[in-house]
PDB file of C-alpha atoms in Angstrom:
ATOM      1  CA  UNK A 167       1.757 -22.202  20.698  1.00 41.00           C
ATOM      2  CA  UNK A 168       3.301 -25.806  20.643  1.00 42.00           C
ATOM      3  CA  UNK A 169       6.504 -26.238  19.036  1.00 38.00           C
ATOM      4  CA  UNK A 170       7.031 -30.037  19.405  1.00 40.00           C
ATOM      5  CA  UNK A 171       8.449 -31.504  16.155  1.00 38.00           C
ATOM      6  CA  UNK A 172       5.867 -34.306  16.245  1.00 42.00           C
ATOM      7  CA  UNK A 173       2.869 -32.082  16.920  1.00 52.00           C
ATOM      8  CA  UNK A 174       1.122 -32.261  13.711  1.00 50.00           C
ATOM      9  CA  UNK A 175      -1.957 -30.009  14.810  1.00 56.00           C
ATOM     10  CA  UNK A 176       0.393 -27.526  16.182  1.00 57.00           C
ATOM     11  CA  UNK A 177       2.444 -27.496  12.869  1.00 58.00           C
ATOM     12  CA  UNK A 178      -0.570 -26.489  10.926  1.00 51.00           C
ATOM     13  CA  UNK A 179      -1.274 -23.501  13.415  1.00 52.00           C
ATOM     14  CA  UNK A 180       2.509 -22.447  13.139  1.00 57.00           C
ATOM     15  CA  UNK A 181       2.257 -22.375   9.177  1.00 54.00           C
ATOM     16  CA  UNK A 182      -0.841 -20.087   9.467  1.00 49.00           C
ATOM     17  CA  UNK A 183       1.042 -17.759  11.636  1.00 47.00           C
ATOM     18  CA  UNK A 184       4.542 -17.967   9.976  1.00 49.00           C
ATOM     19  CA  UNK A 185       2.827 -16.723   6.652  1.00 45.00           C
ATOM     20  CA  UNK A 186       1.346 -13.616   8.248  1.00 41.00           C
ATOM     21  CA  UNK A 187       4.662 -11.458   8.341  1.00 41.00           C
ATOM     22  CA  UNK A 188       5.038 -11.786   4.723  1.00 37.00           C
ATOM     23  CA  UNK A 189       1.606 -10.469   4.028  1.00 35.00           C
ATOM     24  CA  UNK A 190       1.638  -7.788   6.426  1.00 38.00           C
ATOM     25  CA  UNK A 191       4.812  -6.318   4.929  1.00 39.00           C
ATOM     26  CA  UNK A 192       3.457  -6.353   1.303  1.00 45.00           C
ATOM     27  CA  UNK A 193       1.428  -3.364   0.758  1.00 42.00           C
ATOM     28  CA  UNK A 194       0.249  -3.860  -2.879  1.00 40.00           C
ATOM     29  CA  UNK A 195       1.154  -7.361  -4.145  1.00 44.00           C
ATOM     30  CA  UNK A 196      -0.993 -10.022  -2.392  1.00 60.00           C
ATOM     31  CA  UNK A 197       1.034 -13.061  -1.896  1.00 60.00           C
ATOM     32  CA  UNK A 198       0.724 -15.999   0.419  1.00 70.00           C
ATOM     33  CA  UNK A 199      -3.006 -15.355   1.521  1.00 77.00           C
ATOM     34  CA  UNK A 200      -3.944 -18.801  -0.083  1.00 80.00           C
ATOM     35  CA  UNK A 201      -1.775 -20.451   2.533  1.00 86.00           C
ATOM     36  CA  UNK A 202      -4.176 -19.277   5.346  1.00 87.00           C
ATOM     37  CA  UNK A 203      -7.200 -21.059   3.917  1.00 91.00           C
ATOM     38  CA  UNK A 204      -5.169 -23.954   2.624  1.00 92.00           C
ATOM     39  CA  UNK A 205      -3.997 -24.653   6.157  1.00 92.00           C
ATOM     40  CA  UNK A 206      -7.281 -23.919   7.880  1.00 95.00           C
ATOM     41  CA  UNK A 207      -8.933 -26.484   5.416  1.00 95.00           C
ATOM     42  CA  UNK A 208      -6.369 -28.989   6.340  1.00 94.00           C
ATOM     43  CA  UNK A 209      -7.026 -28.206  10.124  1.00 95.00           C
ATOM     44  CA  UNK A 210     -10.954 -29.116   9.152  1.00 96.00           C
ATOM     45  CA  UNK A 211      -9.874 -32.263   7.563  1.00 96.00           C
ATOM     46  CA  UNK A 212      -7.861 -33.356  10.709  1.00 94.00           C
ATOM     47  CA  UNK A 213     -10.807 -32.639  12.899  1.00 96.00           C
ATOM     48  CA  UNK A 214     -13.226 -34.481  10.511  1.00 96.00           C
ATOM     49  CA  UNK A 215     -11.144 -37.527  11.029  1.00 95.00           C
ATOM     50  CA  UNK A 216     -11.625 -37.462  14.683  1.00 95.00           C
ATOM     51  CA  UNK A 217     -15.265 -38.358  13.777  1.00 96.00           C
ATOM     52  CA  UNK A 218     -17.888 -38.285  16.603  1.00 96.00           C
ATOM     53  CA  UNK A 219     -15.112 -37.575  19.145  1.00 96.00           C
ATOM     54  CA  UNK A 220     -15.083 -33.983  17.671  1.00 96.00           C
ATOM     55  CA  UNK A 221     -18.185 -32.485  19.036  1.00 97.00           C
ATOM     56  CA  UNK A 222     -17.473 -29.036  20.552  1.00 97.00           C
ATOM     57  CA  UNK A 223     -20.161 -27.176  22.387  1.00 96.00           C
ATOM     58  CA  UNK A 224     -19.226 -23.772  20.866  1.00 96.00           C
ATOM     59  CA  UNK A 225     -21.112 -23.253  17.645  1.00 96.00           C
ATOM     60  CA  UNK A 226     -18.416 -21.427  15.952  1.00 95.00           C
ATOM     61  CA  UNK A 227     -15.978 -24.610  16.347  1.00 97.00           C
ATOM     62  CA  UNK A 228     -18.413 -27.077  14.677  1.00 97.00           C
ATOM     63  CA  UNK A 229     -17.241 -28.495  11.396  1.00 97.00           C
ATOM     64  CA  UNK A 230     -19.890 -26.788   9.691  1.00 97.00           C
ATOM     65  CA  UNK A 231     -19.103 -23.307  11.111  1.00 97.00           C
ATOM     66  CA  UNK A 232     -15.352 -24.085  10.250  1.00 97.00           C
ATOM     67  CA  UNK A 233     -16.141 -24.840   6.645  1.00 97.00           C
ATOM     68  CA  UNK A 234     -18.427 -21.580   6.345  1.00 97.00           C
ATOM     69  CA  UNK A 235     -15.623 -19.606   7.905  1.00 97.00           C
ATOM     70  CA  UNK A 236     -13.130 -20.986   5.353  1.00 96.00           C
ATOM     71  CA  UNK A 237     -15.574 -20.038   2.610  1.00 96.00           C
ATOM     72  CA  UNK A 238     -15.917 -16.479   3.865  1.00 96.00           C
ATOM     73  CA  UNK A 239     -12.198 -15.861   4.254  1.00 96.00           C
ATOM     74  CA  UNK A 240     -11.630 -17.405   0.521  1.00 95.00           C
ATOM     75  CA  UNK A 241     -14.266 -14.967  -0.895  1.00 96.00           C
ATOM     76  CA  UNK A 242     -12.510 -12.022   0.956  1.00 96.00           C
ATOM     77  CA  UNK A 243      -9.159 -13.121  -0.394  1.00 94.00           C
ATOM     78  CA  UNK A 244     -10.580 -13.280  -3.953  1.00 93.00           C
ATOM     79  CA  UNK A 245     -12.332  -9.672  -3.561  1.00 95.00           C
ATOM     80  CA  UNK A 246      -8.819  -8.273  -2.645  1.00 94.00           C
ATOM     81  CA  UNK A 247      -7.278 -10.164  -5.687  1.00 92.00           C
ATOM     82  CA  UNK A 248      -9.959  -8.790  -7.887  1.00 94.00           C
ATOM     83  CA  UNK A 249      -9.207  -5.201  -6.712  1.00 95.00           C
ATOM     84  CA  UNK A 250      -5.526  -5.324  -7.049  1.00 93.00           C
ATOM     85  CA  UNK A 251      -5.057  -5.134 -10.770  1.00 93.00           C
ATOM     86  CA  UNK A 252      -7.241  -1.957 -11.404  1.00 95.00           C
ATOM     87  CA  UNK A 253      -5.301  -0.346  -8.460  1.00 95.00           C
ATOM     88  CA  UNK A 254      -1.864  -1.273  -9.875  1.00 94.00           C
ATOM     89  CA  UNK A 255      -2.903  -0.387 -13.384  1.00 96.00           C
ATOM     90  CA  UNK A 256      -4.126   3.234 -12.245  1.00 97.00           C
ATOM     91  CA  UNK A 257      -1.086   3.653 -10.019  1.00 96.00           C
ATOM     92  CA  UNK A 258       1.284   2.824 -12.896  1.00 96.00           C
ATOM     93  CA  UNK A 259      -0.448   5.204 -15.150  1.00 97.00           C
ATOM     94  CA  UNK A 260      -0.154   7.915 -12.573  1.00 97.00           C
ATOM     95  CA  UNK A 261       3.428   7.340 -11.891  1.00 96.00           C
ATOM     96  CA  UNK A 262       4.119   7.577 -15.745  1.00 97.00           C
ATOM     97  CA  UNK A 263       2.433  10.798 -16.171  1.00 97.00           C
ATOM     98  CA  UNK A 264       3.678  12.476 -13.021  1.00 97.00           C
ATOM     99  CA  UNK A 265       7.316  11.369 -13.878  1.00 97.00           C
ATOM    100  CA  UNK A 266       7.102  13.817 -16.869  1.00 97.00           C
ATOM    101  CA  UNK A 267       6.376  16.716 -14.903  1.00 97.00           C
ATOM    102  CA  UNK A 268       9.783  17.805 -13.570  1.00 97.00           C
ATOM    103  CA  UNK A 269      11.440  17.836 -17.073  1.00 97.00           C
ATOM    104  CA  UNK A 270       8.495  19.626 -18.595  1.00 98.00           C
ATOM    105  CA  UNK A 271       8.356  22.280 -15.620  1.00 98.00           C
ATOM    106  CA  UNK A 272      12.048  22.868 -16.492  1.00 97.00           C
ATOM    107  CA  UNK A 273      11.568  23.384 -20.071  1.00 98.00           C
ATOM    108  CA  UNK A 274       8.848  25.944 -19.370  1.00 98.00           C
ATOM    109  CA  UNK A 275      11.322  27.781 -16.941  1.00 98.00           C
ATOM    110  CA  UNK A 276      13.873  27.622 -19.858  1.00 98.00           C
ATOM    111  CA  UNK A 277      11.436  28.990 -22.618  1.00 98.00           C
ATOM    112  CA  UNK A 278      10.271  31.821 -20.195  1.00 97.00           C
ATOM    113  CA  UNK A 279      13.969  32.837 -19.931  1.00 97.00           C
ATOM    114  CA  UNK A 280      14.442  32.734 -23.794  1.00 97.00           C
ATOM    115  CA  UNK A 281      11.202  34.441 -24.580  1.00 97.00           C
ATOM    116  CA  UNK A 282      12.211  37.387 -22.119  1.00 96.00           C
ATOM    117  CA  UNK A 283       9.568  37.210 -19.353  1.00 97.00           C
ATOM    118  CA  UNK A 284       9.946  39.621 -16.441  1.00 95.00           C
ATOM    119  CA  UNK A 285      12.716  38.707 -14.017  1.00 96.00           C
ATOM    120  CA  UNK A 286      10.181  38.606 -11.146  1.00 97.00           C
ATOM    121  CA  UNK A 287       8.144  35.864 -13.139  1.00 97.00           C
ATOM    122  CA  UNK A 288      11.134  33.758 -13.884  1.00 97.00           C
ATOM    123  CA  UNK A 289      12.145  33.900 -10.372  1.00 97.00           C
ATOM    124  CA  UNK A 290       8.766  32.756  -9.231  1.00 97.00           C
ATOM    125  CA  UNK A 291       8.809  29.963 -11.837  1.00 97.00           C
ATOM    126  CA  UNK A 292      12.228  28.909 -10.643  1.00 97.00           C
ATOM    127  CA  UNK A 293      10.947  28.503  -6.981  1.00 96.00           C
ATOM    128  CA  UNK A 294       7.942  26.402  -8.047  1.00 97.00           C
ATOM    129  CA  UNK A 295      10.082  24.141 -10.175  1.00 97.00           C
ATOM    130  CA  UNK A 296      12.402  23.492  -7.105  1.00 96.00           C
ATOM    131  CA  UNK A 297       9.068  22.583  -5.195  1.00 95.00           C
ATOM    132  CA  UNK A 298       8.037  20.215  -8.109  1.00 95.00           C
ATOM    133  CA  UNK A 299      11.600  18.610  -8.015  1.00 92.00           C
ATOM    134  CA  UNK A 300      11.668  18.604  -4.172  1.00 87.00           C
ATOM    135  CA  UNK A 301      14.817  20.598  -3.818  1.00 69.00           C
ATOM    136  CA  UNK A 302      15.689  23.574  -1.608  1.00 56.00           C
ATOM    137  CA  UNK A 303      17.027  27.049  -2.601  1.00 57.00           C
ATOM    138  CA  UNK A 304      20.088  26.598  -0.389  1.00 51.00           C
ATOM    139  CA  UNK A 305      21.902  23.443   0.649  1.00 56.00           C
ATOM    140  CA  UNK A 306      21.383  22.343   4.458  1.00 50.00           C
ATOM    141  CA  UNK A 307      24.390  22.975   6.675  1.00 54.00           C
ATOM    142  CA  UNK A 308      25.594  19.679   8.451  1.00 52.00           C
ATOM    143  CA  UNK A 309      25.697  19.929  12.048  1.00 57.00           C
ATOM    144  CA  UNK A 310      28.274  17.962  14.045  1.00 57.00           C
ATOM    145  CA  UNK A 311      27.616  15.887  17.167  1.00 57.00           C
ATOM    146  CA  UNK A 312      29.797  15.547  20.212  1.00 57.00           C
ATOM    147  CA  UNK A 313      31.284  12.313  18.587  1.00 59.00           C
ATOM    148  CA  UNK A 314      32.440  14.254  15.589  1.00 57.00           C
ATOM    149  CA  UNK A 315      29.845  12.730  13.200  1.00 58.00           C
ATOM    150  CA  UNK A 316      28.101  15.202  10.887  1.00 55.00           C
ATOM    151  CA  UNK A 317      24.207  15.004  10.711  1.00 53.00           C
ATOM    152  CA  UNK A 318      21.392  16.834   9.039  1.00 55.00           C
ATOM    153  CA  UNK A 319      18.570  18.320  11.317  1.00 53.00           C
ATOM    154  CA  UNK A 320      15.893  19.853   9.450  1.00 47.00           C
ATOM    155  CA  UNK A 321      12.189  19.756   8.978  1.00 46.00           C
ATOM    156  CA  UNK A 322      11.204  18.494   5.628  1.00 44.00           C
ATOM    157  CA  UNK A 323       9.718  21.180   3.271  1.00 49.00           C
ATOM    158  CA  UNK A 324       8.762  18.584   0.556  1.00 45.00           C
ATOM    159  CA  UNK A 325       5.630  19.647  -1.055  1.00 55.00           C
ATOM    160  CA  UNK A 326       5.398  16.818  -3.639  1.00 69.00           C
ATOM    161  CA  UNK A 327       2.414  15.061  -3.005  1.00 91.00           C
ATOM    162  CA  UNK A 328       0.150  14.479  -6.208  1.00 95.00           C
ATOM    163  CA  UNK A 329      -2.499  17.104  -5.403  1.00 96.00           C
ATOM    164  CA  UNK A 330       0.602  19.603  -4.712  1.00 96.00           C
ATOM    165  CA  UNK A 331       2.275  18.757  -7.905  1.00 97.00           C
ATOM    166  CA  UNK A 332      -0.771  19.526  -9.812  1.00 97.00           C
ATOM    167  CA  UNK A 333      -1.240  22.738  -7.919  1.00 97.00           C
ATOM    168  CA  UNK A 334       2.382  23.745  -8.505  1.00 97.00           C
ATOM    169  CA  UNK A 335       1.961  23.138 -12.132  1.00 98.00           C
ATOM    170  CA  UNK A 336      -1.412  25.344 -12.254  1.00 98.00           C
ATOM    171  CA  UNK A 337       0.559  28.216 -10.790  1.00 98.00           C
ATOM    172  CA  UNK A 338       3.205  27.880 -13.573  1.00 98.00           C
ATOM    173  CA  UNK A 339       0.644  27.975 -16.010  1.00 98.00           C
ATOM    174  CA  UNK A 340      -1.319  30.994 -14.545  1.00 98.00           C
ATOM    175  CA  UNK A 341       2.120  32.890 -14.623  1.00 98.00           C
ATOM    176  CA  UNK A 342       2.920  32.227 -18.191  1.00 98.00           C
ATOM    177  CA  UNK A 343      -0.640  32.924 -19.327  1.00 97.00           C
ATOM    178  CA  UNK A 344      -0.475  36.368 -18.017  1.00 96.00           C
ATOM    179  CA  UNK A 345       2.722  37.050 -19.988  1.00 96.00           C
ATOM    180  CA  UNK A 346       2.166  38.145 -23.505  1.00 96.00           C
ATOM    181  CA  UNK A 347       5.866  37.375 -24.397  1.00 97.00           C
ATOM    182  CA  UNK A 348       5.102  33.641 -23.666  1.00 97.00           C
ATOM    183  CA  UNK A 349       4.786  32.458 -27.178  1.00 97.00           C
ATOM    184  CA  UNK A 350       6.827  29.210 -27.675  1.00 98.00           C
ATOM    185  CA  UNK A 351       6.960  27.564 -31.039  1.00 97.00           C
ATOM    186  CA  UNK A 352       7.024  24.188 -29.510  1.00 97.00           C
ATOM    187  CA  UNK A 353       3.563  22.468 -29.281  1.00 98.00           C
ATOM    188  CA  UNK A 354       4.088  20.878 -26.202  1.00 97.00           C
ATOM    189  CA  UNK A 355       5.263  24.191 -24.413  1.00 98.00           C
ATOM    190  CA  UNK A 356       2.160  26.057 -25.594  1.00 98.00           C
ATOM    191  CA  UNK A 357      -0.303  27.179 -22.845  1.00 98.00           C
ATOM    192  CA  UNK A 358      -3.101  24.823 -24.270  1.00 98.00           C
ATOM    193  CA  UNK A 359      -0.771  21.970 -24.214  1.00 98.00           C
ATOM    194  CA  UNK A 360       0.311  22.758 -20.608  1.00 98.00           C
ATOM    195  CA  UNK A 361      -3.482  22.924 -19.518  1.00 98.00           C
ATOM    196  CA  UNK A 362      -4.190  19.598 -21.179  1.00 98.00           C
ATOM    197  CA  UNK A 363      -1.028  17.963 -19.418  1.00 98.00           C
ATOM    198  CA  UNK A 364      -2.049  19.456 -16.229  1.00 98.00           C
ATOM    199  CA  UNK A 365      -5.810  17.909 -16.689  1.00 98.00           C
ATOM    200  CA  UNK A 366      -4.390  14.596 -17.496  1.00 98.00           C
ATOM    201  CA  UNK A 367      -2.380  14.550 -14.286  1.00 98.00           C
ATOM    202  CA  UNK A 368      -5.698  15.314 -12.525  1.00 97.00           C
ATOM    203  CA  UNK A 369      -7.569  12.673 -14.321  1.00 98.00           C
ATOM    204  CA  UNK A 370      -4.971   9.884 -13.599  1.00 97.00           C
ATOM    205  CA  UNK A 371      -4.700  11.044 -10.122  1.00 97.00           C
ATOM    206  CA  UNK A 372      -8.479  10.720  -9.611  1.00 97.00           C
ATOM    207  CA  UNK A 373      -8.525   7.432 -11.144  1.00 97.00           C
ATOM    208  CA  UNK A 374      -5.779   6.184  -8.949  1.00 96.00           C
ATOM    209  CA  UNK A 375      -7.385   7.373  -5.792  1.00 96.00           C
ATOM    210  CA  UNK A 376     -10.909   5.855  -6.866  1.00 96.00           C
ATOM    211  CA  UNK A 377      -9.256   2.331  -7.600  1.00 96.00           C
ATOM    212  CA  UNK A 378      -7.509   2.496  -4.172  1.00 95.00           C
ATOM    213  CA  UNK A 379     -10.651   2.952  -2.317  1.00 96.00           C
ATOM    214  CA  UNK A 380     -12.079  -0.589  -3.109  1.00 96.00           C
ATOM    215  CA  UNK A 381      -8.775  -2.298  -2.464  1.00 95.00           C
ATOM    216  CA  UNK A 382      -8.553  -0.526   0.755  1.00 95.00           C
ATOM    217  CA  UNK A 383     -11.986  -1.594   1.886  1.00 96.00           C
ATOM    218  CA  UNK A 384     -11.467  -5.114   0.784  1.00 96.00           C
ATOM    219  CA  UNK A 385      -8.342  -5.540   2.896  1.00 94.00           C
ATOM    220  CA  UNK A 386      -9.856  -4.261   5.774  1.00 95.00           C
ATOM    221  CA  UNK A 387     -12.760  -6.862   5.425  1.00 96.00           C
ATOM    222  CA  UNK A 388     -10.102  -9.718   4.601  1.00 94.00           C
ATOM    223  CA  UNK A 389      -8.023  -8.697   7.571  1.00 93.00           C
ATOM    224  CA  UNK A 390     -10.952  -8.653   9.899  1.00 95.00           C
ATOM    225  CA  UNK A 391     -11.996 -12.130   8.925  1.00 96.00           C
ATOM    226  CA  UNK A 392      -8.479 -13.382   9.373  1.00 94.00           C
ATOM    227  CA  UNK A 393      -7.016 -11.570  12.477  1.00 92.00           C
ATOM    228  CA  UNK A 394     -10.084  -9.975  14.467  1.00 94.00           C
ATOM    229  CA  UNK A 395      -9.653 -11.268  18.260  1.00 94.00           C
ATOM    230  CA  UNK A 396     -11.889 -14.078  19.195  1.00 91.00           C
ATOM    231  CA  UNK A 397     -13.714 -14.417  15.792  1.00 93.00           C
ATOM    232  CA  UNK A 398     -10.988 -14.246  13.330  1.00 95.00           C
ATOM    233  CA  UNK A 399      -9.800 -17.522  11.564  1.00 96.00           C
ATOM    234  CA  UNK A 400      -6.370 -17.196  13.300  1.00 94.00           C
ATOM    235  CA  UNK A 401      -8.091 -17.155  16.826  1.00 96.00           C
ATOM    236  CA  UNK A 402     -10.675 -19.830  15.692  1.00 97.00           C
ATOM    237  CA  UNK A 403      -7.664 -22.186  14.841  1.00 95.00           C
ATOM    238  CA  UNK A 404      -5.940 -21.690  18.148  1.00 95.00           C
ATOM    239  CA  UNK A 405      -9.185 -22.476  19.885  1.00 96.00           C
ATOM    240  CA  UNK A 406      -9.733 -25.660  17.988  1.00 96.00           C
ATOM    241  CA  UNK A 407      -6.346 -26.809  18.842  1.00 94.00           C
ATOM    242  CA  UNK A 408      -7.198 -26.283  22.378  1.00 95.00           C
ATOM    243  CA  UNK A 409     -10.438 -27.997  22.081  1.00 96.00           C
ATOM    244  CA  UNK A 410      -8.649 -30.789  20.546  1.00 96.00           C
ATOM    245  CA  UNK A 411      -6.236 -30.948  23.456  1.00 95.00           C
ATOM    246  CA  UNK A 412      -9.426 -30.930  25.948  1.00 96.00           C
ATOM    247  CA  UNK A 413     -10.946 -34.121  24.276  1.00 95.00           C
ATOM    248  CA  UNK A 414      -7.919 -36.184  23.854  1.00 94.00           C
ATOM    249  CA  UNK A 415      -5.073 -34.628  26.154  1.00 95.00           C
ATOM    250  CA  UNK A 416      -1.851 -33.043  25.283  1.00 93.00           C
ATOM    251  CA  UNK A 417       0.035 -36.335  25.189  1.00 93.00           C
ATOM    252  CA  UNK A 418      -2.467 -38.403  23.023  1.00 91.00           C
ATOM    253  CA  UNK A 419      -1.568 -39.654  19.594  1.00 85.00           C
ATOM    254  CA  UNK A 420      -4.721 -37.501  18.212  1.00 84.00           C
ATOM    255  CA  UNK A 421      -3.347 -34.381  19.366  1.00 85.00           C
ATOM    256  CA  UNK A 422       0.157 -35.047  18.169  1.00 79.00           C
TER     257      UNK A 422
END
């Protein structure tokens, strides 16, 4: 790429590339994508001003092909934008309900203790609650390196994926259902309420997964149109730059 201050055409290409880092690092919110098509359309306008002199042999570099490519990328970006809100909404709903699980599981554990369930059941419920909260039974011991710094060396035992959280809570429900003594007066701690809450977690999780699939597919399609080697919009823009150089020369006012 060219970095001369007065190289207008190279400046357009640089703007396209400089915006890429921001987009790649952003996993949910789509920002800056309009800059791609905006700069690419500006590139088309520059080449249009060259008139008959801009007459590339490769079909993909013709003005008509460039305009069609810009439209395709714009449509792909719009498709991603349309998929973002449903994915965000369902993810937000999932986050809210799963955030209620740790305190609810702890309350069930406390209720089981108060109601006098067997020690074995209470111990097992406590183990599951620790998994839900992502805690270990015993704290890890720190190891000391040669330089005297203390570090933790361990393998993660976290079992806190959404599916695992649902499974953990299902196990708690099965334990208290089997205990005749589990008869809390609090409505939200009763077995039917626990089952309803578990089912609601499953529904929101399924909805979030379902909404994420179209978004993921739309991003794949968009990124292919933008970044695919040779045929993506970025490489097309670079090739246009090289073609303009071949017409007028690197030192020409047209290229600059």
